[in-house]
Amino acid sequence: MIRPTARNITEDEYFFGHKACAGCGGSLAVRIALKVLGERAVAVLPAGCMSAVGFNFPQLCFANNAMISTFAGTASMMTGVEAGLRARGERDYQIVGFAGDGGTADIGIQALSGAIDRNDDMIYICYDNEAYMNTGTQKSSLTPFGASTTTTPVGGKIRGNVSGKKNMFEIVAAHGIPYAATANVGYIEDYMMKVRKASEIRGMKYIHVLAPCPTGWGIRPEEMIEYARMATDCGLWPLAEYDGGEFRLSRGMGDPSILRNYIKGQKRFRHLSDQDIGHIESMRDARWEKIGGSWKVPGRDRP
Amino acid sequence: MNHSFISGNEAFAHGVMLASPAVISAYPITPQTTVVECLSQMVADGVLDSEFIYVESEHSAMSCAMGASSTGVRTFTATSSQGLLYMAECLPYAAGGRFPIVMMNANRSVALPWNIYGDQRDSLSQLDCGWIQAYAQDAQESLDLALMSYRIAERRDVSTPFMVNLDGFHLTHTYEVVDIPDREQADEFLPPYSTENRIDFDTPRNLCFSAGPDHNTAFKLSEHAGISRSRKAVAETEEEFLAVFGRRYTGLTEEYMCADAEFILITLGSISGLCRDVVCSLRKSGVKAGLLRLRYMRPFPAEEISRTVAGAKSVCVLEKDISFGFAGTVFINVCAALQNAGICVPTLNKIGGLGGRDITEEDIRDAFGDMAEGKTGIGFIGMGGSGV
């Protein structure tokens, strides 16, 4: 595998002219994945930010074949495209889905599970901006604990989202999928490498890429990459792969102490108390304890 | 051609096999199951070269069929009742995408109360979703509609998905002698599907897009024009079908003794056979009875209905359906057609067969009796004539 880098990636663009917000992490995830996969990628996107910004007739923003799926049917529509292209005798194509956190972990999880069960040959990418951003920041099951959204507002009685983030990566891995990974638009070369790797494995692949939304998170557009990286560096969004039945951490935790800066810098978390942040830290630490005990870690032969 | 003693579902499956869809996606539901079991067996035996996709829901069955259709290949799915309603979001989607998917629907009651038996509330609730809707009366017509539906749906001037309805159990599970055409005949009748509305690596396409207030109406008008053109496509396809198979069909409707009829019963589906027997027997006793069977609900045979009943003294619509708070959906459509044509004739609506309740010969005779007495309005069969 030739490791894709910022230097060797194609200058061709496949997703442009769209109306995504400034600093959109999701549009970066789509744009970069398509550059890695190339012109024979067929993109399937359900209702959500990327279809809302990219498919407004007559301003259609994909240079490769692309279509909007039903909200709940991303993975099943991908299956149909894959089967149809195979039946018509095509070769060397990639079916790639780009669904948001709600489209993946809520309404689309049934179709995703079915596609993993069938082990259809395609790549499903969840671009996770941690809420239903297209409709104005409502809570999804991937919204983190404490976040204020328009459906988990901060009130006198309840202060933001009371549930945690559904662990899609391990849910997907539990199906016994050939390849799954977490990624982050802030670590773009790691993401590109995982997309490339997925494209070279037969069967179903899942990549869950954290894609901050400045509009919904309450950060400045130019801070998007910085906050994306902080999410991984502070240990809240570990980068990892599930490959050949094993979990493998892609990089260790950076500096656990920056979690407070990560939280305090975002408008959606502004109401959280020190005690709330302490709770987030303890959940993170429990997760890392589990990771350290069972996942392969870089620089260590055994867990 | 060979004669086989098979069920309506098996007959339909044989029609689908002869159409050779590249992709079949289906989820099981009674009483549709035997059609997909039959197709699965054909794929397992190697007599049908299709990708059979085991999806996890009806919503996924139709999403998958749309994905496959977007690559320009022939597709098939089948469902019933709750399954049809579960996939309902996908029905206008397929129609708007101009994907000529063929789906068999085994007509079944809709919960609550739960009920697995036949009525037509499932498909009639989806009349407005942009699909062609045909209703078979027997197993032979089921098989023939499987073949004709692809020919009609895939015409470039139509490009509209096609739902073929078979009455649950009464037709899907009843055994009849059916002529199964030869492969050569089927191939002569049904050319391979070809479309420009598909994923293309030389000229990449953006499909299933959004269209705002400025453009939306033009797309919807185009969709309406496509399904409206299927009237002509049905007639032409039946001519071609006659030439190859020697069986004649009569377009959107089928008349029985309507030419001089004073009292015309309008119905659809498998109950038509019994209605025909009653008409025949009433004729012997001097009653000028007639039967108009609606073979299609969309496109709606408004002209055929108006022309047929123009000279009648009374009309009754017998249907296995009720649009709660008003009347039967078929009746509402028939009345609209008559009003548009300026035909003023007393109209009666008989609601029967809900949840599989038997409609007897006597019930049908009563409908003609009520017409002769000049009764109008709505009545639920077997409920003391109550129409609320």
XYZ file of N, CA, C and O in Angstrom, chain B residues 96-261:
664
model
N -40.081 9.158 -7.818
C -39.423 10.419 -8.143
C -38.078 10.199 -8.813
O -37.654 10.991 -9.647
N -37.400 9.113 -8.426
C -36.115 8.773 -9.051
C -36.273 8.148 -10.413
O -35.286 7.893 -11.094
N -37.527 7.877 -10.808
C -37.888 7.267 -12.091
C -37.230 5.898 -12.262
O -36.751 5.540 -13.335
N -37.235 5.143 -11.141
C -36.668 3.794 -11.156
C -37.781 2.785 -11.433
O -38.691 2.627 -10.613
N -37.714 2.064 -12.568
C -38.825 1.174 -12.936
C -38.771 -0.178 -12.217
O -38.753 -1.236 -12.829
N -38.786 -0.098 -10.892
C -38.752 -1.304 -10.056
C -40.121 -1.986 -10.152
O -41.151 -1.313 -10.182
N -40.124 -3.301 -10.197
C -41.389 -4.032 -10.103
C -41.469 -4.658 -8.712
O -40.509 -5.262 -8.227
N -42.618 -4.481 -8.080
C -42.847 -5.055 -6.756
C -44.180 -5.789 -6.756
O -45.173 -5.271 -7.244
N -44.166 -7.003 -6.217
C -45.426 -7.690 -5.985
C -45.878 -7.398 -4.563
O -45.075 -7.484 -3.629
N -47.134 -7.031 -4.418
C -47.686 -6.831 -3.077
C -48.793 -7.848 -2.862
O -49.735 -7.929 -3.647
N -48.639 -8.634 -1.810
C -49.702 -9.566 -1.437
C -50.669 -8.796 -0.560
O -50.359 -8.496 0.592
N -51.814 -8.443 -1.108
C -52.756 -7.596 -0.375
C -53.168 -8.240 0.947
O -53.647 -9.375 0.980
N -52.966 -7.495 2.022
C -53.273 -7.999 3.362
C -53.740 -6.848 4.230
O -53.309 -5.705 4.050
N -54.552 -7.182 5.189
C -55.076 -6.221 6.147
C -53.941 -5.503 6.882
O -52.822 -5.996 6.937
N -54.260 -4.348 7.418
C -53.275 -3.540 8.131
C -53.662 -3.450 9.608
O -54.824 -3.220 9.934
N -52.680 -3.638 10.501
C -52.929 -3.549 11.949
C -53.219 -2.094 12.341
O -52.719 -1.186 11.687
N -53.925 -1.906 13.457
C -54.571 -2.834 14.361
C -56.028 -3.043 13.965
O -56.567 -2.137 13.350
N -56.690 -4.103 14.371
C -56.132 -5.293 15.001
C -55.217 -6.038 14.030
O -55.404 -5.950 12.826
N -54.250 -6.768 14.572
C -53.404 -7.601 13.720
C -54.258 -8.594 12.953
O -55.236 -9.124 13.472
N -53.848 -8.839 11.728
C -54.597 -9.757 10.876
C -53.723 -10.075 9.667
O -53.155 -9.171 9.065
N -53.598 -11.334 9.339
C -52.723 -11.703 8.213
C -53.498 -11.913 6.929
O -52.912 -12.166 5.879
N -54.833 -11.812 6.975
C -55.624 -12.188 5.802
C -55.815 -11.005 4.854
O -55.439 -9.878 5.142
N -56.450 -11.321 3.759
C -56.464 -10.356 2.667
C -57.496 -9.256 2.781
O -58.662 -9.506 3.062
N -57.083 -8.022 2.607
C -57.928 -6.946 2.105
C -56.994 -5.966 1.398
O -55.783 -6.219 1.322
N -57.537 -4.903 0.864
C -56.695 -4.066 -0.005
C -56.363 -2.709 0.604
O -55.995 -1.779 -0.107
N -56.459 -2.642 1.927
C -56.174 -1.352 2.563
C -54.702 -1.005 2.472
O -54.341 0.173 2.523
N -53.828 -2.010 2.356
C -52.393 -1.699 2.297
C -52.040 -0.933 1.022
O -51.586 0.203 1.063
N -52.337 -1.520 -0.131
C -51.921 -0.869 -1.382
C -52.740 0.377 -1.689
O -52.204 1.363 -2.200
N -54.035 0.341 -1.356
C -54.861 1.512 -1.691
C -54.464 2.739 -0.861
O -54.679 3.873 -1.282
N -53.843 2.490 0.305
C -53.367 3.632 1.094
C -52.157 4.291 0.428
O -51.757 5.384 0.815
N -51.572 3.600 -0.565
C -50.358 4.120 -1.221
C -50.618 4.551 -2.660
O -49.698 4.625 -3.472
N -51.880 4.845 -2.964
C -52.235 5.214 -4.350
C -51.507 6.454 -4.841
O -51.245 6.596 -6.029
N -51.196 7.358 -3.932
C -50.685 8.674 -4.334
C -49.169 8.731 -4.432
O -48.600 9.806 -4.575
N -48.508 7.579 -4.311
C -47.048 7.633 -4.212
C -46.353 7.566 -5.571
O -45.133 7.518 -5.639
N -47.112 7.571 -6.652
C -46.481 7.663 -7.971
C -46.205 6.336 -8.653
O -45.525 6.297 -9.675
N -46.697 5.237 -8.093
C -46.498 3.929 -8.694
C -47.702 3.538 -9.557
O -48.844 3.849 -9.215
N -47.419 2.829 -10.632
C -48.485 2.143 -11.349
C -48.993 1.050 -10.419
O -48.205 0.387 -9.748
N -50.319 0.884 -10.349
C -50.888 -0.179 -9.508
C -51.839 -1.034 -10.327
O -52.841 -0.532 -10.837
N -51.524 -2.337 -10.430
C -52.416 -3.282 -11.102
C -52.912 -4.301 -10.083
O -52.236 -4.567 -9.080
N -54.091 -4.856 -10.337
C -54.693 -5.857 -9.447
C -55.037 -7.090 -10.273
O -55.868 -7.008 -11.186
N -54.410 -8.217 -9.936
C -54.647 -9.452 -10.687
C -55.894 -10.142 -10.173
O -56.263 -9.999 -9.004
N -56.542 -10.909 -11.049
C -57.710 -11.659 -10.573
C -57.441 -13.152 -10.436
O -58.151 -13.846 -9.729
N -56.428 -13.663 -11.136
C -56.136 -15.094 -11.013
C -54.638 -15.326 -11.215
O -53.883 -14.392 -11.488
N -54.241 -16.567 -11.069
C -52.810 -16.891 -11.103
C -52.201 -16.638 -12.484
O -51.067 -16.169 -12.597
N -52.953 -16.958 -13.538
C -52.421 -16.729 -14.885
C -52.164 -15.242 -15.122
O -51.118 -14.848 -15.640
N -53.128 -14.433 -14.720
C -52.937 -12.988 -14.906
C -51.773 -12.487 -14.056
O -51.062 -11.565 -14.442
N -51.562 -13.126 -12.890
C -50.436 -12.746 -12.034
C -49.123 -12.953 -12.771
O -48.270 -12.056 -12.823
N -48.973 -14.142 -13.344
C -47.743 -14.428 -14.088
C -47.591 -13.464 -15.265
O -46.512 -12.891 -15.501
N -48.669 -13.263 -15.977
C -48.599 -12.413 -17.162
C -48.290 -10.957 -16.787
O -47.554 -10.264 -17.496
N -48.847 -10.521 -15.638
C -48.556 -9.155 -15.187
C -47.096 -8.999 -14.772
O -46.515 -7.924 -14.927
N -46.508 -10.072 -14.236
C -45.086 -9.992 -13.880
C -44.269 -9.637 -15.118
O -43.371 -8.788 -15.067
N -44.592 -10.269 -16.229
C -43.860 -9.981 -17.469
C -44.227 -8.616 -18.037
O -43.357 -7.829 -18.422
N -45.524 -8.338 -18.088
C -45.963 -7.079 -18.704
C -45.531 -5.870 -17.883
O -45.254 -4.807 -18.436
N -45.473 -6.033 -16.551
C -45.132 -4.888 -15.701
C -43.742 -4.350 -16.051
O -43.544 -3.130 -16.103
N -42.787 -5.253 -16.282
C -41.440 -4.783 -16.645
C -41.450 -4.059 -17.992
O -40.808 -3.023 -18.165
N -42.205 -4.629 -18.934
C -42.268 -4.027 -20.280
C -42.835 -2.607 -20.201
O -42.344 -1.708 -20.883
N -43.835 -2.427 -19.361
C -44.494 -1.115 -19.238
C -43.615 -0.149 -18.427
O -43.328 0.966 -18.857
N -43.172 -0.613 -17.255
C -42.419 0.268 -16.342
C -41.129 0.773 -16.974
O -40.739 1.931 -16.785
N -40.465 -0.097 -17.749
C -39.131 0.230 -18.259
C -39.148 1.043 -19.546
O -38.093 1.466 -20.017
N -40.334 1.226 -20.137
C -40.376 2.078 -21.332
C -39.860 3.459 -20.981
O -40.213 4.019 -19.949
N -39.034 4.016 -21.852
C -38.411 5.303 -21.511
C -39.435 6.418 -21.363
O -39.212 7.372 -20.627
N -40.568 6.291 -22.084
C -41.583 7.337 -21.943
C -42.416 7.144 -20.676
O -43.229 8.001 -20.342
N -42.207 6.044 -19.959
C -42.944 5.779 -18.716
C -42.000 5.897 -17.507
O -42.227 6.707 -16.612
N -40.963 5.063 -17.457
C -39.960 5.100 -16.364
C -40.605 5.296 -14.995
O -40.306 6.249 -14.270
N -41.479 4.381 -14.664
C -42.268 4.492 -13.433
C -42.308 3.118 -12.753
O -42.496 2.112 -13.435
N -42.145 3.069 -11.436
C -42.218 1.773 -10.760
C -43.631 1.192 -10.793
O -44.609 1.930 -10.931
N -43.694 -0.126 -10.647
C -44.936 -0.855 -10.927
C -45.220 -1.813 -9.773
O -44.402 -2.659 -9.439
N -46.384 -1.668 -9.161
C -46.810 -2.545 -8.064
C -47.917 -3.455 -8.577
O -48.962 -2.968 -9.003
N -47.650 -4.763 -8.544
C -48.685 -5.723 -8.938
C -49.281 -6.309 -7.665
O -48.557 -6.848 -6.818
N -50.597 -6.205 -7.533
C -51.268 -6.644 -6.307
C -51.994 -7.969 -6.512
O -52.749 -8.130 -7.480
N -51.731 -8.883 -5.587
C -52.422 -10.175 -5.570
C -53.144 -10.290 -4.226
O -52.512 -10.093 -3.174
N -54.424 -10.610 -4.249
C -55.159 -10.753 -2.998
C -54.520 -11.824 -2.122
O -54.341 -12.965 -2.556
N -54.204 -11.422 -0.875
C -53.564 -12.341 0.057
C -54.394 -13.592 0.276
O -55.604 -13.505 0.514
N -53.774 -14.742 0.192
C -54.372 -16.077 0.355
C -55.374 -16.416 -0.751
O -55.203 -17.427 -1.423
N -56.396 -15.563 -0.961
C -57.380 -15.884 -2.001
C -56.704 -16.108 -3.347
O -57.104 -16.968 -4.115
N -55.678 -15.327 -3.612
C -54.957 -15.495 -4.875
C -53.529 -16.007 -4.650
O -53.073 -16.908 -5.346
N -52.848 -15.458 -3.649
C -51.441 -15.850 -3.461
C -51.279 -17.334 -3.144
O -50.293 -17.951 -3.512
N -52.250 -17.908 -2.436
C -52.099 -19.284 -1.955
C -53.105 -20.257 -2.578
O -53.248 -21.383 -2.111
N -53.826 -19.811 -3.586
C -54.785 -20.696 -4.243
C -54.139 -21.294 -5.484
O -53.481 -20.584 -6.248
N -54.326 -22.602 -5.656
C -53.677 -23.312 -6.759
C -54.579 -23.356 -7.987
O -55.776 -23.603 -7.873
N -53.985 -23.093 -9.108
C -54.709 -23.093 -10.381
C -53.784 -23.668 -11.444
O -52.564 -23.702 -11.274
N -54.384 -24.050 -12.556
C -53.560 -24.477 -13.694
C -53.109 -23.219 -14.437
O -53.923 -22.367 -14.783
N -51.806 -23.119 -14.608
C -51.223 -21.916 -15.210
C -50.326 -22.316 -16.372
O -49.575 -23.294 -16.274
N -50.429 -21.586 -17.467
C -49.496 -21.761 -18.581
C -48.218 -20.991 -18.269
O -48.254 -19.774 -18.131
N -47.117 -21.703 -18.175
C -45.833 -21.029 -17.958
C -45.140 -20.904 -19.307
O -44.835 -21.910 -19.948
N -44.902 -19.685 -19.765
C -44.305 -19.508 -21.095
C -42.881 -20.052 -21.170
O -42.204 -20.215 -20.145
N -42.439 -20.306 -22.389
C -41.052 -20.707 -22.623
C -40.133 -19.505 -22.461
O -40.535 -18.370 -22.664
N -38.904 -19.800 -22.148
C -37.870 -18.765 -22.053
C -37.765 -17.964 -23.360
O -37.665 -16.742 -23.359
N -37.828 -18.677 -24.499
C -37.682 -17.996 -25.796
C -38.814 -16.994 -26.008
O -38.603 -15.886 -26.488
N -40.022 -17.420 -25.666
C -41.169 -16.510 -25.802
C -40.991 -15.287 -24.916
O -41.243 -14.154 -25.336
N -40.577 -15.537 -23.669
C -40.411 -14.429 -22.714
C -39.363 -13.453 -23.225
O -39.549 -12.231 -23.162
N -38.265 -13.981 -23.743
C -37.197 -13.112 -24.249
C -37.656 -12.323 -25.471
O -37.231 -11.184 -25.685
N -38.498 -12.955 -26.280
C -39.018 -12.265 -27.462
C -39.905 -11.087 -27.039
O -39.874 -10.008 -27.628
N -40.663 -11.320 -25.968
C -41.599 -10.288 -25.510
C -40.901 -9.168 -24.741
O -41.221 -7.997 -24.894
N -39.953 -9.560 -23.876
C -39.357 -8.600 -22.945
C -37.891 -8.341 -23.289
O -37.029 -9.162 -22.987
N -37.577 -7.198 -23.895
C -36.180 -6.912 -24.224
C -35.387 -6.587 -22.962
O -35.972 -6.255 -21.933
N -34.043 -6.657 -23.028
C -33.244 -6.270 -21.859
C -33.513 -4.809 -21.504
O -33.832 -4.003 -22.374
N -33.406 -4.500 -20.226
C -33.634 -3.129 -19.751
C -32.457 -2.256 -20.165
O -31.298 -2.636 -19.997
N -32.768 -1.110 -20.695
C -31.733 -0.155 -21.068
C -32.200 1.250 -20.701
O -33.351 1.618 -20.958
N -31.335 2.020 -20.061
C -31.721 3.362 -19.615
C -30.508 4.271 -19.570
O -29.374 3.805 -19.436
N -30.762 5.565 -19.660
C -29.684 6.541 -19.432
C -29.731 7.060 -18.005
O -28.840 7.781 -17.574
N -30.782 6.700 -17.284
C -30.959 7.149 -15.899
C -30.192 6.205 -14.976
O -30.763 5.438 -14.227
N -28.860 6.250 -15.071
C -28.071 5.288 -14.312
C -26.671 5.822 -14.053
O -26.189 6.731 -14.743
N -26.026 5.220 -13.062
C -24.633 5.520 -12.742
C -23.781 5.222 -13.968
O -23.926 4.183 -14.602
N -22.912 6.188 -14.306
C -22.134 6.073 -15.534
C -20.706 6.556 -15.235
O -20.522 7.696 -14.809
N -19.733 5.705 -15.432
C -18.364 6.101 -15.093
C -17.751 7.026 -16.145
O -16.790 7.732 -15.859
N -18.289 7.035 -17.364
C -17.763 7.956 -18.385
C -18.320 9.362 -18.190
O -17.628 10.350 -18.387
N -19.595 9.422 -17.835
C -20.232 10.718 -17.568
C -20.897 10.613 -16.198
O -22.071 10.263 -16.095
N -20.134 10.854 -15.132
C -20.682 10.634 -13.784
C -21.967 11.424 -13.544
O -22.131 12.541 -14.047
N -22.850 10.811 -12.772
C -24.173 11.393 -12.535
C -24.367 11.673 -11.050
O -23.876 10.935 -10.201
N -25.080 12.734 -10.761
C -25.583 12.977 -9.410
C -27.067 12.657 -9.458
O -27.824 13.308 -10.185
N -27.484 11.635 -8.724
C -28.862 11.152 -8.780
C -29.581 11.430 -7.457
O -28.947 11.672 -6.432
N -30.894 11.353 -7.503
C -31.711 11.470 -6.280
C -31.396 12.759 -5.517
O -31.216 12.743 -4.300
N -31.354 13.857 -6.251
C -30.950 15.132 -5.661
C -32.133 15.909 -5.081
O -33.267 15.438 -5.107
N -31.837 17.110 -4.570
C -32.878 18.026 -4.081
C -33.280 18.975 -5.203
O -32.460 19.289 -6.065
N -34.514 19.424 -5.176
C -34.957 20.468 -6.102
C -35.882 21.403 -5.335
O -36.911 20.979 -4.815
N -35.500 22.637 -5.242
C -36.223 23.615 -4.435
C -37.504 24.104 -5.094
O -37.932 23.573 -6.123
N -38.115 25.104 -4.515
C -39.414 25.596 -5.012
C -39.406 25.970 -6.495
O -40.411 25.781 -7.178
N -38.281 26.461 -7.006
C -38.244 26.878 -8.416
C -38.363 25.700 -9.374
O -38.914 25.835 -10.460
N -37.790 24.571 -9.014
C -37.686 23.454 -9.958
C -38.584 22.275 -9.618
O -38.802 21.401 -10.441
N -39.079 22.231 -8.396
C -39.764 21.032 -7.929
C -40.974 20.668 -8.793
O -41.170 19.497 -9.146
N -41.775 21.643 -9.131
C -43.008 21.370 -9.873
C -42.719 20.735 -11.231
O -43.452 19.847 -11.674
N -41.638 21.172 -11.867
C -41.298 20.610 -13.181
C -40.996 19.120 -13.060
O -41.411 18.319 -13.916
N -40.303 18.729 -11.989
C -40.016 17.304 -11.801
C -41.308 16.524 -11.527
O -41.500 15.410 -12.016
N -42.182 17.109 -10.745
C -43.430 16.410 -10.408
C -44.340 16.311 -11.634
O -45.020 15.298 -11.832
N -44.331 17.340 -12.462
C -45.121 17.290 -13.696
C -44.590 16.194 -14.612
O -45.366 15.431 -15.208
N -43.288 16.093 -14.676
C -42.666 15.064 -15.513
C -43.040 13.661 -15.018
O -43.315 12.747 -15.802
N -43.079 13.515 -13.703
C -43.452 12.228 -13.104
C -44.915 11.898 -13.432
O -45.241 10.755 -13.795
N -45.757 12.890 -13.322
C -47.180 12.702 -13.627
C -47.357 12.345 -15.107
O -48.157 11.462 -15.455
N -46.578 13.003 -15.954
C -46.665 12.723 -17.393
C -46.224 11.291 -17.679
O -46.839 10.586 -18.488
N -45.184 10.829 -16.975
C -44.677 9.471 -17.190
C -45.723 8.422 -16.851
O -45.999 7.516 -17.650
N -46.321 8.537 -15.666
C -47.312 7.528 -15.267
C -48.567 7.666 -16.131
O -49.219 6.668 -16.458
N -48.884 8.878 -16.572
C -50.055 9.058 -17.435
C -49.837 8.390 -18.791
O -50.766 7.830 -19.380
N -48.598 8.430 -19.267
C -48.301 7.775 -20.551
C -48.382 6.248 -20.458
O -48.422 5.561 -21.470
N -48.403 5.735 -19.228
C -48.489 4.279 -19.100
C -49.850 3.755 -19.573
O -49.989 2.570 -19.866
N -50.882 4.621 -19.691
C -52.169 4.172 -20.273
C -51.940 3.586 -21.662
O -52.395 2.493 -21.974
N -51.231 4.381 -22.464
C -50.948 3.961 -23.833
C -50.005 2.747 -23.801
O -50.167 1.805 -24.577
N -49.059 2.775 -22.873
C -48.088 1.685 -22.781
C -48.777 0.369 -22.430
O -48.406 -0.693 -22.942
N -49.790 0.429 -21.566
C -50.531 -0.789 -21.205
C -51.188 -1.371 -22.457
O -51.064 -2.571 -22.748
N -51.855 -0.520 -23.223
C -52.556 -0.989 -24.426
C -51.572 -1.590 -25.428
O -51.804 -2.682 -25.968
N -50.482 -0.908 -25.658
C -49.505 -1.394 -26.644
C -48.826 -2.677 -26.168
O -48.583 -3.598 -26.947
N -48.533 -2.728 -24.868
C -47.877 -3.920 -24.311
C -48.797 -5.134 -24.413
O -48.350 -6.247 -24.713
N -50.086 -4.914 -24.182
C -51.024 -6.046 -24.267
C -51.163 -6.552 -25.705
O -51.361 -7.751 -25.927
N -51.041 -5.655 -26.684
C -51.039 -6.081 -28.099
C -49.824 -6.967 -28.374
O -49.914 -8.009 -29.027
N -48.667 -6.520 -27.881
C -47.436 -7.289 -28.069
C -47.529 -8.628 -27.347
O -47.074 -9.664 -27.858
N -48.135 -8.590 -26.173
C -48.284 -9.813 -25.376
C -49.174 -10.824 -26.122
O -48.861 -12.012 -26.198
N -50.246 -10.305 -26.689
C -51.166 -11.154 -27.463
C -50.438 -11.796 -28.642
O -50.595 -12.994 -28.910
N -49.620 -11.005 -29.313
C -48.911 -11.503 -30.497
C -47.956 -12.645 -30.131
O -47.812 -13.610 -30.881
N -47.323 -12.549 -28.962
C -46.327 -13.569 -28.585
C -46.982 -14.756 -27.870
O -46.670 -15.916 -28.155
N -47.913 -14.476 -26.965
C -48.426 -15.541 -26.087
C -49.855 -15.978 -26.428
O -50.333 -16.977 -25.895
N -50.541 -15.182 -27.246
C -51.902 -15.559 -27.631
C -52.952 -15.315 -26.566
O -54.088 -15.770 -26.699
N -52.593 -14.625 -25.477
C -53.592 -14.299 -24.451
C -53.907 -12.814 -24.534
O -53.006 -11.981 -24.604
N -55.230 -12.510 -24.522
C -55.655 -11.119 -24.686
C -56.044 -10.504 -23.341
O -56.758 -11.110 -22.558
N -55.524 -9.326 -23.086
C -55.977 -8.548 -21.935
C -56.646 -7.271 -22.439
O -56.499 -6.897 -23.606
N -57.393 -6.647 -21.555
C -58.338 -5.624 -22.018
C -58.045 -4.229 -21.480
O -58.945 -3.421 -21.316
N -56.792 -3.952 -21.192
C -56.442 -2.598 -20.765
C -56.678 -2.355 -19.293
O -56.586 -3.265 -18.472
N -57.009 -1.132 -18.955
C -57.099 -0.744 -17.542
C -58.306 -1.360 -16.851
O -58.358 -1.437 -15.623
N -59.315 -1.772 -17.660
C -60.507 -2.393 -17.070
C -60.871 -3.639 -17.869
O -60.358 -3.866 -18.964
N -61.780 -4.424 -17.312
C -62.342 -5.558 -18.047
C -63.857 -5.530 -17.841
O -64.331 -5.518 -16.696
N -64.587 -5.490 -18.925
C -66.051 -5.436 -18.845
C -66.635 -6.833 -18.966
O -66.141 -7.653 -19.728
N -67.708 -7.074 -18.232
C -68.461 -8.312 -18.398
C -69.938 -7.947 -18.448
O -70.508 -7.458 -17.468
N -70.531 -8.131 -19.623
C -71.959 -7.863 -19.846
C -72.354 -6.436 -19.466
O -73.412 -6.208 -18.866
N -71.499 -5.503 -19.795
C -71.791 -4.113 -19.427
C -72.516 -3.347 -20.535
O -73.107 -2.287 -20.267
N -72.462 -3.852 -21.772
C -72.939 -3.078 -22.924
C -74.366 -2.563 -22.717
O -74.646 -1.389 -22.948
N -75.271 -3.423 -22.253
C -76.660 -2.993 -22.077
C -77.056 -3.015 -20.591
O -78.233 -3.033 -20.253
N -76.055 -3.051 -19.713
C -76.356 -3.247 -18.287
C -77.024 -2.030 -17.655
O -76.679 -0.884 -17.955
